[in-house]
Short mmCIF file of C-alpha atoms and ligand atoms in Angstrom, two decimals:
data_model
loop_
_atom_site.label_atom_id
_atom_site.label_comp_id
_atom_site.label_asym_id
_atom_site.label_seq_id
_atom_site.Cartn_x
_atom_site.Cartn_y
_atom_site.Cartn_z
CA MET A 1 133.80 227.73 73.31
CA SER A 2 137.29 227.40 74.76
CA LEU A 3 138.51 225.98 71.45
CA VAL A 4 136.93 228.84 69.51
CA LYS A 5 138.45 231.42 71.87
CA GLN A 6 141.85 229.78 71.92
CA ARG A 7 142.03 229.66 68.16
CA ASP A 8 141.22 233.37 67.64
CA PRO A 9 141.54 235.09 71.02
CA GLU A 10 140.93 238.63 69.73
CA GLN A 11 137.67 237.97 67.83
CA ARG A 12 135.28 239.12 70.59
CA GLU A 13 132.19 239.65 68.45
CA PHE A 14 132.64 236.23 66.88
CA HIS A 15 132.86 234.62 70.33
CA GLN A 16 129.69 236.47 71.36
CA ALA A 17 127.74 235.26 68.32
CA VAL A 18 128.96 231.67 68.74
CA GLN A 19 128.30 231.65 72.50
CA GLU A 20 124.69 232.69 71.98
CA VAL A 21 124.09 229.86 69.52
CA VAL A 22 125.98 227.24 71.51
CA GLU A 23 124.02 227.99 74.70
CA THR A 24 120.65 227.72 72.99
CA VAL A 25 121.32 224.61 70.89
CA LYS A 26 122.57 222.50 73.79
CA PRO A 27 119.23 220.63 74.10
CA VAL A 28 119.43 219.80 70.37
CA LEU A 29 122.83 218.18 70.84
CA ASP A 30 121.56 216.33 73.91
CA ARG A 31 118.71 214.90 71.89
CA ASN A 32 120.80 213.91 68.83
CA MET A 33 123.88 211.89 69.74
CA GLU A 34 124.99 211.86 66.11
CA TYR A 35 125.52 215.63 66.17
CA ARG A 36 128.11 215.23 68.93
CA GLN A 37 129.76 212.21 67.28
CA GLN A 38 130.05 214.17 64.06
CA ALA A 39 131.54 217.20 65.87
CA VAL A 40 129.03 219.53 64.26
CA LEU A 41 129.82 222.49 66.54
CA LYS A 42 133.52 222.28 65.75
CA ARG A 43 132.71 222.16 62.05
CA ILE A 44 130.06 224.87 61.96
CA THR A 45 132.23 227.41 63.82
CA GLU A 46 135.13 227.10 61.37
CA PRO A 47 134.60 228.98 58.07
CA GLU A 48 134.78 226.85 54.94
CA ARG A 49 137.04 229.51 53.44
CA VAL A 50 138.47 232.91 54.41
CA ILE A 51 139.72 235.33 51.79
CA MET A 52 141.75 238.39 52.82
CA PHE A 53 143.25 240.79 50.34
CA ARG A 54 144.90 244.14 49.77
CA VAL A 55 142.74 246.89 48.28
CA PRO A 56 144.96 249.67 46.90
CA TRP A 57 143.31 252.81 45.46
CA GLN A 58 144.11 256.41 44.72
CA ASP A 59 142.32 259.27 46.50
CA ASP A 60 141.36 262.60 44.91
CA ASP A 61 144.69 264.14 45.98
CA GLY A 62 146.58 261.46 44.09
CA GLN A 63 147.68 259.74 47.32
CA VAL A 64 147.83 255.96 47.37
CA GLN A 65 145.59 254.40 50.04
CA VAL A 66 145.55 250.77 51.11
CA ASN A 67 142.60 249.05 52.79
CA ARG A 68 142.00 245.45 53.74
CA GLY A 69 139.32 243.38 52.02
CA PHE A 70 137.57 240.27 53.42
CA ARG A 71 135.18 237.57 52.31
CA VAL A 72 134.31 234.83 54.77
CA GLU A 73 132.60 231.88 53.09
CA MET A 74 131.14 230.34 56.21
CA ASN A 75 128.82 227.53 55.21
CA SER A 76 127.41 226.17 51.95
CA ALA A 77 125.30 223.27 53.22
CA LEU A 78 122.03 224.86 52.06
CA GLY A 79 123.14 226.74 48.95
CA PRO A 80 125.77 229.11 47.57
CA TYR A 81 127.35 231.51 50.08
CA LYS A 82 125.13 234.57 50.48
CA GLY A 83 125.51 237.69 52.55
CA GLY A 84 126.38 241.36 52.43
CA LEU A 85 129.52 243.45 52.25
CA ARG A 86 130.20 245.99 54.99
CA PHE A 87 132.43 249.03 54.40
CA HIS A 88 133.18 250.61 57.78
CA PRO A 89 136.39 251.51 59.65
CA SER A 90 135.48 249.07 62.45
CA VAL A 91 135.61 246.08 60.06
CA ASN A 92 138.14 243.36 60.87
CA LEU A 93 138.20 239.58 60.49
CA GLY A 94 136.36 238.99 63.80
CA ILE A 95 133.50 241.29 62.82
CA ILE A 96 133.11 239.66 59.40
CA LYS A 97 133.22 236.19 60.98
CA PHE A 98 130.48 237.08 63.47
CA LEU A 99 128.33 238.46 60.66
CA ALA A 100 128.98 235.43 58.44
CA PHE A 101 128.14 233.07 61.30
CA GLU A 102 124.83 234.84 61.98
CA GLN A 103 124.09 234.87 58.27
CA VAL A 104 124.23 231.06 58.06
CA PHE A 105 121.32 230.66 60.50
CA LYS A 106 119.42 233.65 59.17
CA ASN A 107 119.56 232.35 55.61
CA SER A 108 118.53 228.91 56.81
CA LEU A 109 115.40 230.46 58.39
CA THR A 110 114.35 232.23 55.16
CA THR A 111 113.24 228.87 53.66
CA LEU A 112 115.33 229.68 50.54
CA ALA A 113 118.38 227.74 49.33
CA MET A 114 121.21 229.95 50.54
CA GLY A 115 124.40 229.25 52.46
CA GLY A 116 126.04 231.97 54.52
CA GLY A 117 128.91 234.37 54.00
CA LYS A 118 129.90 237.96 54.63
CA GLY A 119 132.59 240.34 53.50
CA GLY A 120 133.72 243.90 53.54
CA SER A 121 136.52 246.29 54.21
CA ASP A 122 137.80 248.78 56.77
CA PHE A 123 137.32 251.46 54.10
CA ASP A 124 135.31 254.43 55.43
CA PRO A 125 132.93 255.79 52.76
CA LYS A 126 132.07 258.79 54.98
CA GLY A 127 133.28 262.01 53.36
CA LYS A 128 134.63 260.27 50.26
CA SER A 129 133.79 261.57 46.78
CA ASP A 130 131.87 259.45 44.26
CA GLY A 131 135.11 259.03 42.31
CA GLU A 132 136.97 257.73 45.36
CA VAL A 133 134.17 255.31 46.20
CA MET A 134 134.15 254.07 42.59
CA ARG A 135 137.91 253.54 42.47
CA PHE A 136 137.79 251.74 45.81
CA CYS A 137 134.92 249.46 44.68
CA GLN A 138 136.73 248.66 41.42
CA SER A 139 139.93 247.73 43.24
CA PHE A 140 137.94 245.64 45.76
CA MET A 141 136.23 243.73 42.94
CA ALA A 142 139.48 243.33 40.99
CA GLU A 143 140.36 240.69 43.60
CA LEU A 144 136.94 239.50 44.80
CA TYR A 145 135.65 238.59 41.31
CA ARG A 146 137.70 235.39 41.14
CA HIS A 147 136.09 234.03 44.31
CA ILE A 148 132.39 234.74 43.65
CA GLY A 149 129.73 233.86 41.08
CA PRO A 150 125.96 233.42 40.76
CA ASN A 151 126.20 229.74 41.78
CA THR A 152 129.13 230.14 44.18
CA ASP A 153 128.90 233.25 46.32
CA ILE A 154 126.53 236.21 45.92
CA PRO A 155 127.43 239.34 47.89
CA ALA A 156 125.04 242.24 48.59
CA GLY A 157 124.94 245.40 50.69
CA ASP A 158 125.30 246.01 54.42
CA ILE A 159 126.53 249.06 56.38
CA GLY A 160 128.29 251.45 53.96
CA VAL A 161 127.29 249.46 50.88
CA GLY A 162 124.12 250.61 49.13
CA ALA A 163 122.86 251.03 45.58
CA ARG A 164 125.81 253.22 44.52
CA GLU A 165 128.47 250.76 45.70
CA ILE A 166 126.60 247.73 44.30
CA GLY A 167 126.54 249.53 40.92
CA TYR A 168 130.31 250.13 40.88
CA LEU A 169 131.04 246.59 42.11
CA PHE A 170 128.73 245.05 39.52
CA GLY A 171 130.21 247.11 36.69
CA MET A 172 133.72 245.90 37.49
CA TYR A 173 132.63 242.26 37.86
CA LYS A 174 130.89 242.38 34.49
CA LYS A 175 133.95 243.88 32.83
CA LEU A 176 136.37 241.34 34.29
CA LYS A 177 134.20 238.28 33.63
CA ASN A 178 132.49 239.50 30.45
CA GLU A 179 129.29 238.12 31.93
CA PHE A 180 126.01 239.80 32.92
CA THR A 181 124.70 237.61 35.73
CA GLY A 182 123.00 237.94 39.10
CA VAL A 183 126.28 237.80 41.05
CA LEU A 184 125.29 240.61 43.42
CA THR A 185 121.89 241.46 44.89
CA GLY A 186 120.53 244.87 45.72
CA LYS A 187 121.02 245.89 42.08
CA SER A 188 119.21 248.83 40.57
CA LEU A 189 115.74 248.10 39.18
CA ASN A 190 116.85 249.01 35.66
CA TRP A 191 119.44 246.26 35.45
CA GLY A 192 118.32 243.19 37.33
CA GLY A 193 117.29 244.41 40.76
CA SER A 194 114.09 243.35 42.50
CA LEU A 195 111.21 245.55 43.56
CA ILE A 196 110.93 245.71 47.38
CA ARG A 197 114.63 244.81 47.91
CA PRO A 198 115.44 248.29 49.31
CA GLU A 199 112.43 248.12 51.63
CA ALA A 200 112.76 244.44 52.54
CA THR A 201 114.87 244.43 55.72
CA GLY A 202 112.87 247.21 57.37
CA TYR A 203 109.46 246.00 56.20
CA GLY A 204 110.30 242.44 57.21
CA ASN A 205 111.39 243.66 60.65
CA VAL A 206 107.99 245.27 61.23
CA TYR A 207 106.09 242.29 59.76
CA PHE A 208 107.94 240.12 62.28
CA ALA A 209 107.21 242.55 65.13
CA SER A 210 103.51 242.53 64.16
CA GLU A 211 103.47 238.72 64.24
CA MET A 212 104.91 238.83 67.75
CA LEU A 213 102.31 241.39 68.85
CA ALA A 214 99.52 239.26 67.37
CA THR A 215 100.42 236.46 69.81
CA ARG A 216 99.23 238.91 72.49
CA GLN A 217 96.19 240.04 70.48
CA ASP A 218 97.92 243.35 69.82
CA THR A 219 98.98 245.38 66.76
CA MET A 220 101.35 248.23 65.80
CA GLU A 221 98.46 250.71 65.80
CA GLY A 222 99.23 253.57 68.20
CA LYS A 223 102.55 252.12 69.37
CA ILE A 224 105.31 254.59 70.24
CA CYS A 225 108.57 253.28 68.78
CA LEU A 226 112.24 254.04 69.31
CA VAL A 227 114.23 253.37 66.13
CA SER A 228 118.01 253.78 65.98
CA GLY A 229 120.06 254.24 62.83
CA ALA A 230 119.09 256.35 59.81
CA GLY A 231 120.18 254.08 56.98
CA ASN A 232 118.26 251.69 54.80
CA VAL A 233 116.97 249.43 57.60
CA ALA A 234 115.92 252.29 59.91
CA GLN A 235 114.22 254.19 57.07
CA PHE A 236 111.99 251.34 55.94
CA THR A 237 111.35 250.13 59.48
CA THR A 238 110.02 253.63 60.12
CA GLU A 239 107.97 253.66 56.91
CA LYS A 240 106.23 250.36 57.72
CA ILE A 241 105.54 251.37 61.34
CA LEU A 242 103.83 254.52 59.98
CA ASP A 243 101.85 252.42 57.46
CA LEU A 244 100.54 250.30 60.33
CA GLY A 245 99.53 253.29 62.45
CA GLY A 246 102.49 253.42 64.84
CA LYS A 247 104.59 256.44 65.78
CA VAL A 248 108.40 256.68 65.50
CA VAL A 249 110.06 259.29 67.72
CA THR A 250 113.82 258.72 67.28
CA LEU A 251 116.49 258.13 64.62
CA SER A 252 120.27 258.29 64.94
CA ASP A 253 123.64 258.20 63.21
CA SER A 254 127.21 257.95 64.45
CA GLY A 255 127.10 261.62 65.55
CA GLY A 256 124.00 261.48 67.75
CA TYR A 257 120.21 261.07 67.73
CA ILE A 258 117.06 263.09 67.20
CA TYR A 259 113.96 262.89 69.38
CA ASP A 260 110.76 264.16 67.79
CA GLU A 261 107.90 263.84 70.24
CA ALA A 262 105.35 264.74 67.57
CA GLY A 263 106.48 261.72 65.54
CA ILE A 264 108.43 261.33 62.30
CA ASP A 265 105.68 261.40 59.68
CA GLN A 266 105.89 260.54 55.96
CA GLU A 267 107.04 264.03 55.01
CA LYS A 268 109.78 264.11 57.64
CA LEU A 269 110.85 260.61 56.64
CA ALA A 270 111.12 261.72 53.01
CA PHE A 271 113.41 264.51 54.22
CA VAL A 272 115.58 261.97 56.09
CA MET A 273 115.77 259.73 53.00
CA GLN A 274 116.86 262.64 50.82
CA LEU A 275 119.32 263.78 53.51
CA LYS A 276 120.92 260.37 54.02
CA ASN A 277 120.65 258.73 50.60
CA ILE A 278 121.23 261.65 48.24
CA ARG A 279 122.93 264.46 50.16
CA ARG A 280 124.77 262.04 52.47
CA GLY A 281 124.37 264.52 55.35
CA ARG A 282 124.10 264.16 59.13
CA ILE A 283 120.92 263.43 61.12
CA SER A 284 121.61 266.62 63.17
CA GLU A 285 120.27 268.58 60.16
CA TYR A 286 116.79 267.24 61.01
CA VAL A 287 116.41 269.68 63.91
CA GLU A 288 117.39 272.62 61.70
CA LYS A 289 114.34 271.84 59.58
CA TYR A 290 111.95 270.55 62.27
CA ARG A 291 112.53 272.90 65.17
CA SER A 292 110.45 271.10 67.78
CA ALA A 293 112.73 268.05 67.60
CA VAL A 294 115.78 267.75 69.85
CA TYR A 295 119.26 266.61 68.79
CA THR A 296 121.61 265.01 71.29
CA SER A 297 125.16 264.34 70.18
CA VAL A 298 127.04 261.21 71.23
CA ASP A 299 128.69 261.63 74.62
CA PRO A 300 131.58 259.15 74.83
CA THR A 301 131.75 259.53 78.64
CA LEU A 302 128.29 257.96 79.07
CA ASP A 303 128.02 254.20 79.54
CA TYR A 304 124.48 254.17 78.11
CA ASN A 305 122.73 255.65 75.08
CA PRO A 306 120.15 258.31 76.02
CA LEU A 307 118.10 257.35 72.95
CA TRP A 308 116.88 254.26 74.83
CA THR A 309 115.75 256.28 77.89
CA HIS A 310 112.61 257.68 76.22
CA LYS A 311 109.27 256.19 77.20
CA ALA A 312 108.01 253.90 74.44
CA ASP A 313 106.17 250.66 73.66
CA CYS A 314 108.64 249.22 71.16
CA ALA A 315 112.36 249.45 70.41
CA LEU A 316 113.73 248.59 66.98
CA PRO A 317 117.53 248.91 66.98
CA CYS A 318 118.61 249.34 63.33
CA ALA A 319 122.14 250.75 63.69
CA THR A 320 124.89 248.25 64.55
CA GLN A 321 126.18 245.50 66.86
CA ASN A 322 126.12 245.94 70.64
CA GLU A 323 124.26 249.25 70.55
CA ILE A 324 122.01 248.15 73.45
CA ASN A 325 124.00 247.17 76.55
CA GLN A 326 122.77 246.08 79.96
CA LYS A 327 122.12 249.64 81.14
CA ASP A 328 120.21 250.45 77.93
CA GLY A 329 118.22 247.25 78.47
CA GLU A 330 117.34 248.37 82.01
CA ASN A 331 116.31 251.79 80.72
CA LEU A 332 114.11 250.23 78.05
CA VAL A 333 112.38 247.87 80.47
CA SER A 334 111.79 250.60 83.05
CA GLY A 335 110.57 252.93 80.28
CA GLY A 336 107.79 250.44 79.54
CA VAL A 337 109.06 248.78 76.34
CA ARG A 338 107.16 245.56 75.58
CA LEU A 339 108.81 244.61 72.30
CA VAL A 340 112.38 244.65 70.96
CA SER A 341 112.89 243.66 67.33
CA GLU A 342 116.42 243.69 65.93
CA GLY A 343 116.79 245.34 62.52
CA ALA A 344 120.57 245.37 62.92
CA ASN A 345 122.79 242.32 63.38
CA MET A 346 123.43 241.52 67.09
CA PRO A 347 122.51 245.01 68.39
CA CYS A 348 121.74 243.73 71.92
CA THR A 349 124.41 242.42 74.28
CA PRO A 350 123.72 239.08 76.03
CA ASP A 351 123.02 240.89 79.36
CA ALA A 352 120.40 243.08 77.71
CA ILE A 353 118.75 240.05 76.06
CA ASP A 354 118.57 238.27 79.44
CA LEU A 355 116.75 241.28 80.89
CA PHE A 356 114.20 241.26 78.05
CA LEU A 357 113.54 237.55 78.42
CA GLU A 358 113.14 237.87 82.21
CA ALA A 359 110.72 240.79 81.82
CA GLU A 360 108.75 238.83 79.17
CA VAL A 361 109.41 241.52 76.60
CA LEU A 362 108.72 240.17 73.10
CA TYR A 363 112.32 239.93 71.87
CA ALA A 364 113.28 238.99 68.29
CA PRO A 365 116.93 238.33 67.39
CA GLY A 366 118.22 239.85 64.16
CA LYS A 367 118.69 236.51 62.46
CA ALA A 368 114.88 236.14 62.52
CA ALA A 369 113.62 239.75 62.50
CA ASN A 370 115.97 241.16 59.86
CA ALA A 371 115.99 238.12 57.57
CA GLY A 372 113.59 239.86 55.17
CA GLY A 373 116.48 241.62 53.44
CA VAL A 374 118.38 238.52 52.50
CA ALA A 375 115.09 236.72 51.78
CA VAL A 376 114.25 239.25 49.07
CA SER A 377 117.85 238.94 47.86
CA GLY A 378 117.01 235.26 47.40
CA LEU A 379 113.93 236.32 45.42
CA GLU A 380 116.13 238.66 43.34
CA MET A 381 118.37 235.66 42.53
CA ALA A 382 115.32 233.62 41.51
CA GLN A 383 114.08 236.41 39.21
CA ASN A 384 117.57 236.81 37.70
CA SER A 385 117.75 233.08 36.93
CA MET A 386 114.41 233.26 35.14
CA ARG A 387 115.22 236.63 33.53
CA LEU A 388 111.89 237.93 34.82
CA SER A 389 110.84 240.57 37.30
CA TRP A 390 107.90 240.17 39.59
CA PRO A 391 105.52 243.01 40.45
CA ARG A 392 105.80 244.84 43.75
CA GLU A 393 102.77 243.15 45.33
CA GLU A 394 104.08 239.71 44.49
CA VAL A 395 107.47 240.31 46.12
CA ASP A 396 105.88 242.04 49.12
CA ASN A 397 103.42 239.16 49.60
CA ARG A 398 106.22 236.62 49.41
CA LEU A 399 108.19 238.67 51.95
CA LYS A 400 105.18 238.75 54.29
CA GLN A 401 104.73 234.99 53.93
CA ILE A 402 108.42 234.36 54.62
CA MET A 403 108.38 236.54 57.77
CA LYS A 404 105.23 234.74 58.96
CA SER A 405 106.87 231.41 58.35
CA ILE A 406 110.08 232.42 60.19
CA HIS A 407 107.93 233.54 63.12
CA SER A 408 106.05 230.25 63.33
CA THR A 409 109.24 228.23 62.75
CA CYS A 410 110.84 229.94 65.78
CA LEU A 411 107.79 229.30 67.96
CA ASP A 412 107.48 225.67 66.83
CA ALA A 413 111.16 224.96 67.50
CA ALA A 414 110.90 226.54 70.95
CA ALA A 415 107.74 224.53 71.68
CA ASP A 416 109.44 221.33 70.53
CA TYR A 417 111.98 221.85 73.30
CA SER A 418 109.41 223.22 75.81
CA ILE A 419 111.10 226.61 76.22
CA GLY A 420 108.10 228.90 75.80
CA GLN A 421 107.93 232.03 73.68
CA ASN A 422 111.69 232.36 73.29
CA TYR A 423 112.44 233.58 69.77
CA LEU A 424 116.20 233.59 70.37
CA ALA A 425 116.35 229.91 71.22
CA GLY A 426 113.71 229.09 68.59
CA ALA A 427 115.61 230.86 65.79
CA ASN A 428 118.92 229.27 66.75
CA ILE A 429 117.48 225.78 67.12
CA ALA A 430 115.54 225.86 63.85
CA GLY A 431 118.34 227.53 61.85
CA PHE A 432 120.97 225.23 63.30
CA THR A 433 119.06 221.97 62.83
CA LYS A 434 118.44 222.58 59.15
CA VAL A 435 122.07 223.51 58.42
CA VAL A 436 123.50 220.63 60.44
CA ASN A 437 121.22 218.07 58.80
CA GLY A 438 122.35 219.36 55.40
CA MET A 439 125.99 219.06 56.45
CA LEU A 440 125.54 215.50 57.69
CA ASP A 441 123.72 214.47 54.48
CA GLN A 442 126.66 215.76 52.45
CA GLY A 443 129.36 213.87 54.40
CA LEU A 444 132.61 215.08 55.91
CA VAL A 445 133.56 217.86 53.50
N1 LIG B 501 123.44 242.52 54.79
C1 LIG B 501 122.11 242.00 54.87
C2 LIG B 501 122.01 241.04 56.04
O1 LIG B 501 122.62 241.27 57.06
C3 LIG B 501 121.61 241.45 53.56
C4 LIG B 501 122.43 240.37 52.92
C5 LIG B 501 121.98 239.95 51.53
O2 LIG B 501 121.02 240.49 51.02
O3 LIG B 501 122.66 239.08 51.00
O4 LIG B 501 121.28 240.08 56.04
#
């Protein structure tokens, strides 16, 4: 850890992600002397390659804007680099490195042959016109295209990158390479996308949560759930909870959150999808339409998020990193939450996670619970290679199977090291062992 911190002192989120893995895989290193001799931790925490580039583009007023682009190719022991692109003003090298690091273990857990990577830009798509987003994406790809490829590195979406951005990025890649290949996932259904890919992260999150509940002879039926976020992951987490008979009472965006005690039903969810995906509006508009719901805007003077103070059975954070701190964790536990399943990447701080584990809350880390998204990306790659597309039920069944298998893999790994029902340690140990064994097989490269 001291080496990692010394090398890049300002990359706090990266340190956090590494620390969590290092702590939980210590027993693995103790059991396998070769891992220490081969310096696997030193190797796995250093990206295989980091690409940083200038992204110049022209806004609608004719002004020249310059953003910074990133692609971190973290680890290719198990397959080509795979992971999303994030467009958000908070993006910097430390954020992309933390996401790429998490992605390595997540992809390892999916059972599919994918290495880990992540990329993005500090570009803020909020309030930008379609034309501006297109010009930005084209400029971004004008550099990225030389570093990626269907057998090398396959980007996808993440925060700020959805179907629209993937379309513009793909169009530019195809033009520059004169090649129509599955170089990006999350493509539109009409031109190479997979059924269930939009739903996959959210559905997978709830499949994983249901597996956890089943270990206590319980189901989602009747559960009151707090969901944060209002993007792709939050939307389809909500949809699957409704399918399984649960009730979702909150959603949020960067401006604030809505609390709807009556529950967000299918019709209200359809409104949110239209609002967020088509109109690109704010979640506050929900209460203008559904008057019994309450909107609370973000209060920067608070050191906790009031969303997590509502009484509920389950919490599914689907917004962003570190959105549940120690105080939020205390509020959730005292509000009666028995399950926390991470739709976002690293949404809980280490203090909050410790509280959940102490209180025997069923806690699933993102690299296990949200792996359904990248898993179906892997299935999209398989379909692209065969030039076939599978029916909805087939992809959904495979997704269910994969989430089941990740769940049992985590439990088996934890049992192997006698650490009980600890999904965090289980996910890290299983993900890590597979990647490290691949690295050792392939020699010092
Ligand atoms: N950004 C998503 C993740 O965090 C999906 C990545 C992908 O589909 O490649 O896993």
